[in-house]
Coordinates of C-alpha atoms in Angstrom, one line a residue:
Chain M
M1 CA -0.2 0.0 -0.3
I2 CA 1.6 3.3 -0.8
E3 CA 0.3 6.0 1.4
R4 CA 2.8 8.5 1.6
V5 CA 5.0 9.8 -1.3
T6 CA 8.0 11.5 -1.8
V7 CA 9.3 14.1 -4.5
V8 CA 13.4 14.3 -4.8
G9 CA 13.4 16.7 -7.0
A10 CA 11.1 19.6 -7.7
G11 CA 11.8 21.2 -11.3
L12 CA 9.2 21.4 -13.5
V13 CA 8.7 17.3 -13.6
G14 CA 8.6 16.8 -9.8
Q15 CA 5.9 20.3 -9.3
G16 CA 3.9 18.5 -11.5
W17 CA 4.5 15.2 -9.9
A18 CA 3.7 16.4 -6.5
I19 CA 0.4 18.2 -7.6
A20 CA -0.6 15.0 -9.3
F21 CA -0.6 12.6 -6.2
A22 CA -1.7 15.3 -3.8
R23 CA -4.4 16.3 -6.0
A24 CA -5.7 12.5 -5.7
G25 CA -5.4 13.0 -1.7
V26 CA -1.7 11.4 -0.6
P27 CA 0.2 13.3 1.3
V28 CA 3.5 14.1 0.1
T29 CA 7.1 15.4 0.6
V30 CA 8.8 17.7 -0.8
H31 CA 12.6 17.9 -1.2
D32 CA 14.9 20.0 -3.3
V33 CA 18.1 21.7 -2.9
T34 CA 17.0 25.0 -3.8
D35 CA 14.2 27.2 -2.7
L36 CA 11.7 25.4 -1.3
D37 CA 9.8 28.9 -0.6
R38 CA 9.6 29.7 -4.6
I39 CA 8.8 26.0 -5.3
R40 CA 6.1 26.2 -3.2
E41 CA 4.8 29.6 -4.6
N42 CA 5.3 27.7 -8.2
I43 CA 3.0 25.4 -7.3
A44 CA 0.3 27.3 -6.2
R45 CA 0.5 29.2 -8.9
S46 CA -0.4 25.7 -11.0
V47 CA -2.6 24.8 -9.3
Q48 CA -4.7 28.0 -9.3
G49 CA -4.6 27.3 -12.9
L50 CA -5.8 23.6 -12.2
A51 CA -8.5 25.0 -10.9
A52 CA -9.7 27.6 -13.3
E53 CA -10.3 25.1 -15.6
G54 CA -11.9 22.9 -13.7
L55 CA -9.3 20.3 -12.8
C56 CA -9.2 21.1 -9.2
E57 CA -12.1 21.3 -6.8
D58 CA -9.9 22.3 -3.7
P59 CA -7.0 23.8 -4.4
Q60 CA -6.6 25.1 -1.1
G61 CA -6.8 21.0 0.6
L62 CA -4.4 20.1 -2.3
L63 CA -1.9 22.6 -1.1
G64 CA -2.1 21.4 2.5
R65 CA -0.9 17.9 1.6
L66 CA 1.9 19.0 0.7
S67 CA 5.2 19.5 3.6
F68 CA 8.8 20.6 2.3
E69 CA 12.4 19.1 3.4
A70 CA 15.6 20.5 2.3
D71 CA 16.9 17.9 4.3
L72 CA 17.0 14.4 2.0
G73 CA 17.8 12.0 4.5
K74 CA 14.0 13.3 6.7
A75 CA 12.3 13.8 3.1
V76 CA 12.9 10.4 2.5
R77 CA 13.2 8.3 5.5
D78 CA 9.3 7.6 5.9
A79 CA 7.8 7.0 2.5
D80 CA 6.5 4.0 0.8
Y81 CA 7.4 6.0 -2.5
I82 CA 9.7 8.2 -3.4
Q83 CA 9.5 9.4 -7.1
E84 CA 12.8 10.8 -8.7
S85 CA 13.0 13.9 -10.5
V86 CA 16.7 15.5 -11.1
F87 CA 18.8 17.3 -13.3
E88 CA 18.6 14.3 -16.4
R89 CA 22.6 13.9 -16.3
I90 CA 23.5 10.0 -15.5
E91 CA 26.5 11.3 -12.8
T92 CA 23.6 13.1 -11.2
K93 CA 21.1 10.1 -11.2
R94 CA 23.9 7.9 -10.0
A95 CA 24.6 9.8 -7.2
I96 CA 20.7 10.3 -6.0
S97 CA 20.0 7.1 -6.3
L98 CA 22.8 5.9 -4.1
E99 CA 22.0 9.1 -1.4
I100 CA 17.7 7.5 -1.6
D101 CA 19.2 4.2 -1.0
R102 CA 20.7 4.9 2.5
A103 CA 18.0 6.7 3.7
M104 CA 14.8 4.6 2.4
R105 CA 12.9 2.1 4.0
P106 CA 13.8 -1.4 2.7
D107 CA 10.8 -1.8 1.8
A108 CA 9.8 1.4 -0.1
I109 CA 10.0 1.7 -4.1
V110 CA 11.7 4.1 -5.7
G111 CA 10.7 5.6 -9.6
S112 CA 12.4 7.7 -11.8
S113 CA 11.3 9.9 -13.8
T114 CA 14.2 9.8 -15.8
S115 CA 13.6 10.0 -20.0
G116 CA 16.8 8.9 -21.3
F117 CA 18.6 6.4 -19.2
P118 CA 17.8 2.3 -18.6
G119 CA 17.8 2.6 -14.7
S120 CA 20.4 -0.1 -15.0
S121 CA 22.6 2.5 -15.7
F122 CA 22.5 4.6 -12.7
T123 CA 20.2 1.9 -9.9
A124 CA 23.3 -1.0 -10.1
E125 CA 25.4 -0.3 -7.3
C126 CA 22.3 0.5 -4.9
S127 CA 21.8 -1.7 -2.1
H128 CA 17.7 -1.2 -2.3
R129 CA 18.8 -2.1 -6.5
N130 CA 15.7 -4.5 -6.4
R131 CA 13.1 -1.5 -5.4
F132 CA 14.5 1.0 -8.0
L133 CA 12.3 1.5 -11.4
V134 CA 11.8 4.1 -14.2
V135 CA 8.9 5.9 -14.1
H136 CA 8.9 8.5 -17.0
P137 CA 6.1 10.6 -16.9
V138 CA 5.1 13.3 -19.7
N139 CA 5.8 16.9 -19.2
P140 CA 3.7 18.3 -17.3
P141 CA 2.2 15.0 -15.8
H142 CA -0.7 16.7 -13.7
L143 CA -2.0 17.4 -17.2
I144 CA -0.6 14.4 -19.8
P145 CA -1.3 11.4 -17.3
L146 CA 1.0 9.4 -20.0
V147 CA 3.6 7.2 -17.6
E148 CA 5.9 4.5 -18.9
I149 CA 6.8 1.2 -15.9
V150 CA 9.8 0.3 -17.2
P151 CA 12.0 -2.2 -14.8
A152 CA 15.3 -3.2 -14.3
P153 CA 16.5 -6.9 -14.7
W154 CA 16.7 -6.9 -11.1
I155 CA 13.4 -5.6 -9.9
D156 CA 10.9 -7.6 -7.3
E157 CA 8.6 -9.1 -9.2
D158 CA 5.7 -7.7 -7.5
I159 CA 6.9 -3.6 -8.1
P160 CA 5.7 -2.9 -11.5
Q161 CA 2.0 -4.1 -11.0
T162 CA 2.1 -2.3 -7.6
V163 CA 3.3 0.8 -9.4
R164 CA 0.3 0.8 -12.7
R165 CA -2.0 0.2 -9.2
F166 CA -1.1 3.2 -7.6
M167 CA -0.8 4.9 -10.6
E168 CA -4.6 4.1 -12.2
A169 CA -5.5 4.7 -8.2
I170 CA -4.1 8.5 -8.6
G171 CA -5.2 8.8 -12.1
Q172 CA -2.4 9.0 -14.5
S173 CA -2.3 6.4 -17.4
P174 CA -0.2 3.8 -16.9
I175 CA 2.1 1.5 -19.1
N176 CA 4.2 -1.2 -18.5
L177 CA 7.1 -2.5 -20.5
S178 CA 8.6 -5.8 -20.2
R179 CA 12.2 -5.1 -20.1
E180 CA 14.3 -2.4 -20.8
I181 CA 14.8 -0.2 -24.2
D182 CA 16.4 2.8 -25.2
G183 CA 13.5 5.1 -25.4
F184 CA 10.6 3.4 -24.3
V185 CA 7.3 3.1 -25.7
L186 CA 6.9 6.9 -25.8
N187 CA 9.8 8.8 -27.3
R188 CA 10.7 5.4 -29.4
L189 CA 7.0 6.0 -31.3
Q190 CA 7.4 10.2 -31.7
G191 CA 11.0 9.9 -32.9
A192 CA 9.4 7.5 -36.0
L193 CA 7.3 10.1 -37.1
L194 CA 10.1 13.1 -36.6
D195 CA 11.8 11.0 -38.5
E196 CA 9.5 11.2 -41.4
A197 CA 8.2 14.4 -40.8
F198 CA 11.8 16.4 -41.4
A199 CA 12.6 13.6 -44.5
L200 CA 9.4 15.4 -45.9
L201 CA 10.1 18.5 -44.9
G202 CA 13.6 18.2 -45.6
E203 CA 13.0 17.4 -49.4
G204 CA 10.5 20.2 -50.2
Y205 CA 7.2 17.6 -49.8
A206 CA 5.6 20.4 -47.5
T207 CA 5.9 22.9 -44.9
A208 CA 6.7 22.8 -41.1
E209 CA 3.1 24.5 -40.6
D210 CA 1.1 22.1 -43.3
I211 CA 2.6 18.5 -41.6
D212 CA 1.6 19.7 -38.2
K213 CA -1.5 20.2 -39.8
A214 CA -1.5 16.7 -41.1
V215 CA -1.4 15.3 -37.7
R216 CA -3.2 18.2 -36.0
D217 CA -6.7 18.1 -38.0
G218 CA -5.8 14.5 -39.0
L219 CA -3.9 11.2 -37.5
G220 CA -4.2 14.0 -34.3
F221 CA -7.8 13.8 -34.7
R222 CA -8.3 10.4 -33.8
W223 CA -4.6 9.4 -32.0
A224 CA -6.2 11.6 -29.2
F225 CA -8.6 9.3 -27.7
M226 CA -8.0 6.2 -29.7
G227 CA -3.7 5.1 -30.2
P228 CA -2.3 3.6 -33.3
F229 CA -3.8 0.4 -33.3
E230 CA -7.5 0.6 -31.9
T231 CA -7.3 3.6 -35.1
I232 CA -6.6 0.9 -37.6
D233 CA -8.8 -1.6 -35.6
L234 CA -11.6 0.4 -36.7
N235 CA -10.7 1.2 -40.5
A236 CA -11.4 -2.4 -42.1
P237 CA -15.4 -3.9 -41.4
E238 CA -13.3 -7.4 -40.0
G239 CA -10.9 -5.4 -37.7
L240 CA -6.9 -4.9 -37.7
K241 CA -5.9 -8.2 -38.9
D242 CA -8.2 -7.1 -42.4
Y243 CA -6.6 -3.7 -42.4
A244 CA -3.1 -4.9 -42.2
E245 CA -4.2 -7.4 -45.4
R246 CA -5.3 -4.3 -47.4
L247 CA -2.5 -1.8 -46.6
A248 CA 0.5 -3.8 -44.8
P249 CA 2.0 -3.5 -48.5
M250 CA 1.6 0.0 -49.5
Y251 CA 3.1 0.6 -45.7
A252 CA 6.2 -1.7 -46.2
R253 CA 6.6 0.2 -49.8
F254 CA 7.2 3.6 -47.3
A255 CA 9.1 2.0 -45.2
E256 CA 11.8 0.9 -48.4
Q257 CA 11.5 4.4 -49.3
R258 CA 13.3 5.6 -46.6
K259 CA 16.9 6.5 -47.2
P260 CA 18.4 4.4 -44.5
D261 CA 20.1 7.4 -43.1
R262 CA 17.8 9.0 -41.2
R263 CA 19.3 11.5 -39.1
W264 CA 17.5 14.8 -38.8
T265 CA 19.9 17.0 -41.5
A266 CA 21.1 20.4 -40.2
E267 CA 18.9 21.9 -43.4
A268 CA 16.3 20.5 -42.4
I269 CA 16.2 21.2 -38.7
E270 CA 17.3 25.3 -40.4
T271 CA 14.1 25.1 -41.9
A272 CA 11.5 23.8 -39.5
H273 CA 13.3 26.2 -36.7
W274 CA 13.1 29.5 -38.9
Q275 CA 9.1 28.7 -40.4
R276 CA 8.7 27.6 -36.5
R277 CA 9.8 31.6 -35.9
E278 CA 7.7 32.8 -38.8
L279 CA 4.9 31.5 -36.6
L280 CA 5.9 32.2 -33.2
A281 CA 8.3 34.8 -32.7
S282 CA 11.2 34.0 -30.4
E283 CA 9.9 36.5 -28.0
S284 CA 5.9 34.7 -27.9
L285 CA 7.4 31.0 -26.6
R286 CA 6.5 31.8 -23.2
T287 CA 3.4 33.1 -23.5
R288 CA 2.7 30.3 -26.4
Q289 CA 3.6 27.0 -23.6
E290 CA 1.5 28.8 -21.1
W291 CA -1.8 28.4 -23.8
R292 CA 0.1 24.4 -24.5
D293 CA -0.7 24.4 -20.9
R294 CA -4.2 26.1 -20.2
M295 CA -5.0 23.9 -24.0
L296 CA -3.6 20.6 -22.2
A297 CA -5.5 20.9 -19.3
R298 CA -8.8 21.4 -21.4
M299 CA -8.3 18.5 -23.1
K300 CA -7.7 16.3 -19.7
A301 CA -11.7 17.9 -18.9
F302 CA -12.7 17.4 -21.6
K303 CA -11.2 13.8 -22.4
S304 CA -12.4 13.2 -19.2
Q305 CA -16.1 14.0 -19.6
N306 CA -16.6 11.9 -22.6
K307 CA -13.7 8.9 -20.5
L308 CA -11.8 9.0 -23.3
Chain E
M1 CA -14.9 31.2 -57.6
I2 CA -15.9 27.4 -56.5
E3 CA -20.0 28.4 -55.9
R4 CA -21.7 25.0 -57.6
V5 CA -19.9 21.3 -55.8
T6 CA -20.4 18.0 -57.4
V7 CA -20.0 14.8 -55.6
V8 CA -18.9 11.7 -58.1
G9 CA -19.1 8.5 -56.0
A10 CA -21.0 8.7 -52.8
G11 CA -20.1 5.9 -50.6
L12 CA -19.1 7.1 -47.1
V13 CA -16.3 9.7 -48.0
G14 CA -18.1 10.9 -50.6
Q15 CA -21.2 11.0 -48.7
G16 CA -19.3 13.0 -46.2
W17 CA -17.7 15.2 -48.8
A18 CA -21.4 16.2 -49.7
I19 CA -22.1 17.3 -46.1
A20 CA -18.8 19.0 -46.0
F21 CA -20.1 21.5 -49.0
A22 CA -23.8 21.6 -47.8
R23 CA -22.9 22.3 -44.6
A24 CA -20.9 25.1 -46.0
G25 CA -23.4 26.6 -47.9
V26 CA -22.9 25.5 -51.1
P27 CA -25.1 23.8 -53.6
V28 CA -24.3 19.7 -54.2
T29 CA -24.9 17.8 -57.1
V30 CA -25.2 14.5 -55.6
H31 CA -23.7 11.2 -58.4
D32 CA -23.5 7.4 -57.4
V33 CA -24.6 4.8 -59.9
T34 CA -25.9 2.9 -56.5
D35 CA -29.5 3.6 -55.3
L36 CA -29.4 7.5 -54.6
D37 CA -32.7 6.7 -52.0
R38 CA -30.5 4.8 -50.4
I39 CA -27.5 7.4 -50.4
R40 CA -29.8 10.1 -49.7
E41 CA -30.9 8.0 -46.0
N42 CA -27.8 7.6 -45.4
I43 CA -26.5 11.1 -45.1
A44 CA -29.9 12.4 -43.9
R45 CA -29.2 10.3 -40.8
S46 CA -25.3 11.5 -40.5
V47 CA -26.4 14.9 -40.7
Q48 CA -28.5 14.1 -37.4
G49 CA -25.8 12.8 -35.7
L50 CA -24.0 16.0 -36.3
A51 CA -26.9 18.0 -35.3
A52 CA -27.2 16.1 -32.2
E53 CA -23.8 16.7 -31.3
G54 CA -24.8 20.7 -31.7
L55 CA -22.3 20.3 -35.3
C56 CA -25.2 21.0 -37.0
E57 CA -27.5 24.6 -36.5
D58 CA -30.0 23.3 -39.4
P59 CA -30.4 20.6 -40.8
Q60 CA -33.2 20.5 -43.0
G61 CA -31.2 23.4 -44.6
L62 CA -28.1 21.3 -45.3
L63 CA -30.0 18.6 -46.9
G64 CA -32.1 21.0 -48.9
R65 CA -28.7 22.0 -50.9
L66 CA -28.6 18.4 -51.8
S67 CA -29.9 17.5 -55.2
F68 CA -29.5 13.5 -56.5
E69 CA -28.7 12.9 -60.4
A70 CA -28.3 9.5 -61.8
D71 CA -26.7 10.4 -65.2
L72 CA -22.8 11.5 -64.9
G73 CA -22.9 13.8 -67.5
K74 CA -26.0 15.9 -66.3
A75 CA -24.2 15.9 -62.1
V76 CA -21.0 17.7 -63.8
R77 CA -22.0 20.1 -66.3
D78 CA -22.5 23.0 -64.5
A79 CA -19.8 22.2 -61.8
D80 CA -17.4 24.5 -61.0
Y81 CA -15.6 21.9 -58.6
I82 CA -16.0 18.2 -59.1
Q83 CA -14.8 15.9 -56.1
E84 CA -14.6 11.7 -57.2
S85 CA -14.8 9.9 -54.5
V86 CA -15.1 6.5 -56.7
F87 CA -13.7 2.6 -55.2
E88 CA -10.1 2.5 -55.0
R89 CA -8.3 1.0 -58.0
I90 CA -6.6 2.5 -60.2
E91 CA -8.9 0.9 -63.0
T92 CA -12.3 2.7 -61.6
K93 CA -10.3 6.0 -61.5
R94 CA -9.1 6.3 -64.8
A95 CA -12.5 5.5 -66.5
I96 CA -14.1 7.7 -64.2
S97 CA -12.0 10.7 -64.9
L98 CA -12.2 9.8 -68.7
E99 CA -15.9 10.2 -68.0
I100 CA -16.0 13.7 -66.5
D101 CA -12.8 14.8 -68.1
R102 CA -16.0 14.5 -71.3
A103 CA -18.5 16.0 -69.4
M104 CA -17.1 18.7 -67.6
R105 CA -16.5 22.3 -68.3
P106 CA -12.9 22.9 -69.4
D107 CA -13.1 25.4 -66.7
A108 CA -14.0 23.2 -63.6
I109 CA -11.1 21.6 -61.2
V110 CA -11.5 18.1 -60.9
G111 CA -10.3 16.5 -57.2
S112 CA -10.3 13.0 -56.6
S113 CA -10.3 11.4 -53.0
T114 CA -7.9 8.7 -53.4
S115 CA -5.7 8.1 -51.1
G116 CA -2.8 5.5 -52.7
F117 CA -2.6 6.9 -56.4
P118 CA -0.6 9.5 -57.5
G119 CA -3.0 11.8 -59.6
S120 CA -0.3 11.3 -62.9
S121 CA -1.7 7.7 -62.3
F122 CA -4.7 8.1 -63.5
T123 CA -5.7 11.3 -65.3
A124 CA -2.9 11.5 -67.6
E125 CA -5.3 10.8 -70.5
C126 CA -7.8 13.2 -70.1
S127 CA -7.8 16.3 -72.0
H128 CA -8.3 18.6 -69.5
R129 CA -5.4 16.9 -67.0
N130 CA -4.3 20.5 -66.0
R131 CA -7.9 20.6 -63.8
F132 CA -7.3 17.0 -62.3
L133 CA -5.2 16.5 -58.9
V134 CA -5.7 14.9 -56.0
V135 CA -7.6 16.5 -52.6
H136 CA -7.1 13.6 -50.2
P137 CA -9.5 13.5 -47.0
V138 CA -9.6 11.5 -44.2
N139 CA -12.5 9.3 -43.7
P140 CA -14.8 11.0 -42.8
P141 CA -14.8 14.2 -44.6
H142 CA -17.6 15.8 -42.3
L143 CA -16.1 15.4 -38.8
I144 CA -12.6 14.6 -39.8
P145 CA -11.1 18.6 -41.2
L146 CA -7.7 17.5 -42.9
V147 CA -7.5 17.4 -46.3
E148 CA -4.5 17.0 -48.6
I149 CA -4.1 18.7 -52.2
V150 CA -1.5 17.2 -55.0
P151 CA -0.6 18.2 -57.6
A152 CA 0.1 16.6 -61.0
P153 CA 3.1 18.2 -62.9
W154 CA 0.7 19.1 -65.7
I155 CA -1.2 20.9 -63.2
D156 CA -2.6 24.5 -63.8
E157 CA -0.8 26.3 -61.8
D158 CA -3.1 28.3 -59.4
I159 CA -5.3 25.5 -58.9
P160 CA -4.2 24.1 -55.7
Q161 CA -4.5 27.3 -54.0
T162 CA -8.2 27.6 -55.8
V163 CA -8.7 24.4 -53.7
R164 CA -6.5 25.6 -50.9
R165 CA -9.2 28.5 -50.2
F166 CA -12.2 26.6 -50.9
M167 CA -11.2 24.4 -48.6
E168 CA -10.0 26.9 -46.1
A169 CA -13.9 28.3 -46.8
I170 CA -15.7 25.1 -46.3
G171 CA -14.2 25.0 -42.5
Q172 CA -11.9 22.2 -43.5
S173 CA -8.3 22.5 -42.9
P174 CA -6.0 21.7 -46.1
I175 CA -2.3 21.5 -46.8
N176 CA -0.2 21.5 -50.0
L177 CA 1.8 18.9 -51.2
S178 CA 4.5 20.3 -54.1
R179 CA 4.7 17.2 -55.9
E180 CA 3.3 14.0 -56.1
I181 CA 4.8 11.2 -52.8
D182 CA 3.3 7.9 -52.3
G183 CA 1.2 7.8 -49.6
F184 CA 0.9 11.5 -49.0
V185 CA 1.8 13.2 -46.1
L186 CA -0.9 11.6 -43.4
N187 CA -0.6 8.3 -44.0
R188 CA 3.5 8.5 -44.6
L189 CA 3.5 10.1 -40.6
Q190 CA 1.0 6.9 -39.9
G191 CA 3.3 4.2 -41.8
A192 CA 6.6 5.4 -39.5
L193 CA 4.8 5.1 -36.4
L194 CA 2.4 2.1 -37.0
D195 CA 5.9 0.0 -38.2
E196 CA 7.6 1.3 -34.6
A197 CA 4.6 0.2 -33.0
F198 CA 4.5 -3.4 -34.8
A199 CA 8.0 -3.7 -33.8
L200 CA 7.3 -2.7 -30.1
L201 CA 4.5 -5.3 -30.0
G202 CA 6.1 -7.8 -32.1
E203 CA 9.3 -7.5 -29.9
G204 CA 7.7 -8.3 -26.7
Y205 CA 7.9 -4.5 -25.2
A206 CA 4.1 -3.6 -24.5
T207 CA 0.6 -5.2 -25.4
A208 CA -1.0 -3.0 -28.1
E209 CA -3.3 -2.0 -25.7
D210 CA -0.7 -0.3 -23.6
I211 CA 1.1 1.4 -26.9
D212 CA -2.0 2.7 -27.6
K213 CA -2.4 4.4 -24.2
A214 CA 1.4 5.9 -24.9
V215 CA -0.5 7.6 -28.1
R216 CA -4.1 7.9 -27.0
D217 CA -3.4 9.3 -22.9
G218 CA 0.7 10.6 -24.0
L219 CA 1.7 11.5 -27.8
G220 CA -1.7 12.3 -28.6
F221 CA -2.6 14.6 -26.0
R222 CA -0.4 17.6 -27.7
W223 CA -0.5 16.5 -31.5
A224 CA -4.0 16.7 -31.3
F225 CA -4.3 20.6 -31.3
M226 CA -0.5 21.0 -32.2
G227 CA 1.3 18.3 -34.5
P228 CA 4.7 17.5 -33.7
F229 CA 7.0 20.3 -35.2
E230 CA 5.4 22.5 -32.7
T231 CA 5.3 20.1 -29.9
I232 CA 9.1 19.7 -30.6
D233 CA 9.3 24.0 -30.4
L234 CA 7.9 24.4 -27.5
N235 CA 9.6 21.5 -25.8
A236 CA 12.9 23.9 -25.2
P237 CA 13.7 27.2 -24.4
E238 CA 15.1 28.4 -27.5
G239 CA 12.9 26.5 -29.5
L240 CA 13.0 23.8 -32.3
K241 CA 16.8 24.0 -33.0
D242 CA 17.8 24.1 -29.0
Y243 CA 15.8 20.7 -28.6
A244 CA 17.1 19.3 -31.7
E245 CA 20.6 19.8 -30.6
R246 CA 19.7 18.8 -27.4
L247 CA 17.7 15.8 -28.8
A248 CA 18.6 14.1 -32.4
P249 CA 21.4 12.3 -30.8
M250 CA 18.7 10.4 -29.2
Y251 CA 16.7 10.3 -32.7
A252 CA 19.4 9.0 -34.0
R253 CA 20.3 6.3 -31.5
F254 CA 16.5 5.2 -31.9
A255 CA 17.3 4.7 -35.7
E256 CA 19.7 3.2 -35.7
Q257 CA 18.7 0.6 -33.5
R258 CA 15.7 -0.1 -36.1
K259 CA 15.8 -3.3 -38.0
P260 CA 16.4 -2.7 -41.9
D261 CA 13.4 -4.8 -42.5
R262 CA 10.3 -3.1 -41.1
R263 CA 7.4 -4.6 -42.3
W264 CA 4.7 -6.1 -39.9
T265 CA 5.7 -9.1 -39.2
A266 CA 2.7 -11.9 -39.4
E267 CA 2.8 -12.7 -35.8
A268 CA 2.9 -8.9 -34.6
I269 CA 0.3 -9.0 -36.9
E270 CA -2.0 -11.4 -35.1
T271 CA -0.4 -10.8 -31.5
A272 CA -2.4 -7.4 -32.4
H273 CA -5.3 -8.4 -33.8
W274 CA -6.0 -11.0 -31.1
Q275 CA -5.3 -8.6 -28.2
R276 CA -7.4 -6.1 -30.2
R277 CA -10.1 -8.7 -29.7
E278 CA -9.7 -9.1 -26.2
L279 CA -10.6 -5.5 -25.9
L280 CA -13.2 -6.0 -28.2
A281 CA -14.8 -9.1 -30.0
S282 CA -16.0 -9.0 -33.2
E283 CA -19.3 -8.2 -32.8
S284 CA -18.6 -5.4 -31.5
L285 CA -16.7 -3.6 -34.1
R286 CA -19.7 -1.3 -35.3
T287 CA -21.1 0.1 -32.3
R288 CA -17.5 1.2 -32.0
Q289 CA -17.3 2.6 -34.9
E290 CA -20.4 4.5 -34.3
W291 CA -18.9 5.6 -31.1
R292 CA -15.4 6.8 -32.5
D293 CA -17.3 8.8 -34.8
R294 CA -19.9 10.6 -32.0
M295 CA -16.5 11.0 -30.2
L296 CA -15.0 12.7 -33.5
A297 CA -17.9 15.1 -33.8
R298 CA -17.3 15.8 -29.7
M299 CA -13.5 16.3 -30.6
K300 CA -14.2 18.9 -33.6
A301 CA -16.6 20.6 -31.6
F302 CA -14.1 21.2 -28.5
K303 CA -11.5 22.3 -30.9
S304 CA -13.6 24.5 -32.8
Q305 CA -14.5 26.3 -29.1
N306 CA -11.2 26.4 -28.3
K307 CA -9.5 27.6 -31.4
L308 CA -7.9 24.8 -32.0

């Protein structure tokens, strides 16, 4: 049973986690080495934004479940679950994992928010390494529910399912990977689509704006509530296999046409960047990020109203 | 100026087009070789569904703008724009294009809904081939706004922009390709992501359900209103180029790890199909398709309320 949670590292990701846990009624201890008052203020502002979008009925109650602790040992010693979200550098991940390892209860579970490193690359020397795993959110976790749970080879067998149930209980959308793989599922899927997008742009077939529209007003329309397999399953009279029989040869042809070197060329990156700057000046990036987060909140509300 | 439209071929795609045109106030002639009364009834039912989701204020007015004509020559002779949506077979496309060619006004424009064939492969012998192009919707076009406009090499220069403006005017979301490419933009992007999804499933990293969740509750959350380039542009302090400098090496690594033979294996297709059937029995496919179309209508309303 996970009843007390500690968040280690309270940048944007850690702050989002703290909100997601506390919103679900869980008491959360927030630890960071920088100014905890500023972190508390940032969290309060985000919670205000959630409330404005109808996604948090009791902002004061939520904030009341947060406590702040500058001492790592004190912060983690009573926690059932520790979510680590420190800076994404392998040495930093390794050092903080060892520090947590020394202070944690032996039966606690430690999830790392790393988006890039397999857990085995930074938890191998922990004495409780069987309690560590990757629990990768999408930023910000209080607005985007997906969580990737990735076990290292030495994980205690029951932990991935325990974490999945806990994430479901707090309203996130967890998925389980059977074993480690570079990039997990989400970033590999994103990478595959981005590679094709950069290729089409680089070869001059369409603008960055039009490629974005193809996703935003086409593919994303369905994927936002179905995912790729359900989409094709519903797109042929007899379901997915029927779809594959009709269209696998077409997709195989696209794959054959792809150049083996699929790196994003410097030229395509330049083109994409400057086409974006024509649509959105650098000075406006921050305002647009705030817009994005408001729209994510609305999308979350929309999906939840429609049980999507 | 496009003022009168004819839809040639009124299966699901053609019916959706007829609704999209008439909804925007355009008089539409619908031609098909099968039972036009049944087609009229099907359209009326879809329009009722739209009205129920608040996406059509005047269903009777919309239906009143439709007329039905069994004779192809009569159907197309006065049209400014002809949207052809007959069965997806190259011989059928070639034959109907020649028939339209003989009956159309020389200054009319003919858009084909083909999802798979470049226009040049079936319009080469038309005497007005300079007036033919691909105008590919996503099914159903009255619910999903994306339209891909793809010129053949012999197109009259102004036509792609004329069609783009017309599609914008009726509330669709058009994109322009500079030249022909197999699969256009949308299906190439979809294919790239599906290839990775089938690979991850086939190698046992995650279930079809969890891969769908990664898109539905992760990537699709953003892509439904931003597209892939805007997403990464807003995901680093200095925009897209900054993002690429940080993460291009990671995505290049994923690309290198991909097996050169990216075809969907028979085994992965079987696995995906039967995992889907555990989530949704074959008998329920049709009900779920109806649910999908209701949710697409709601997504359309949600996006339009939020100017997304």
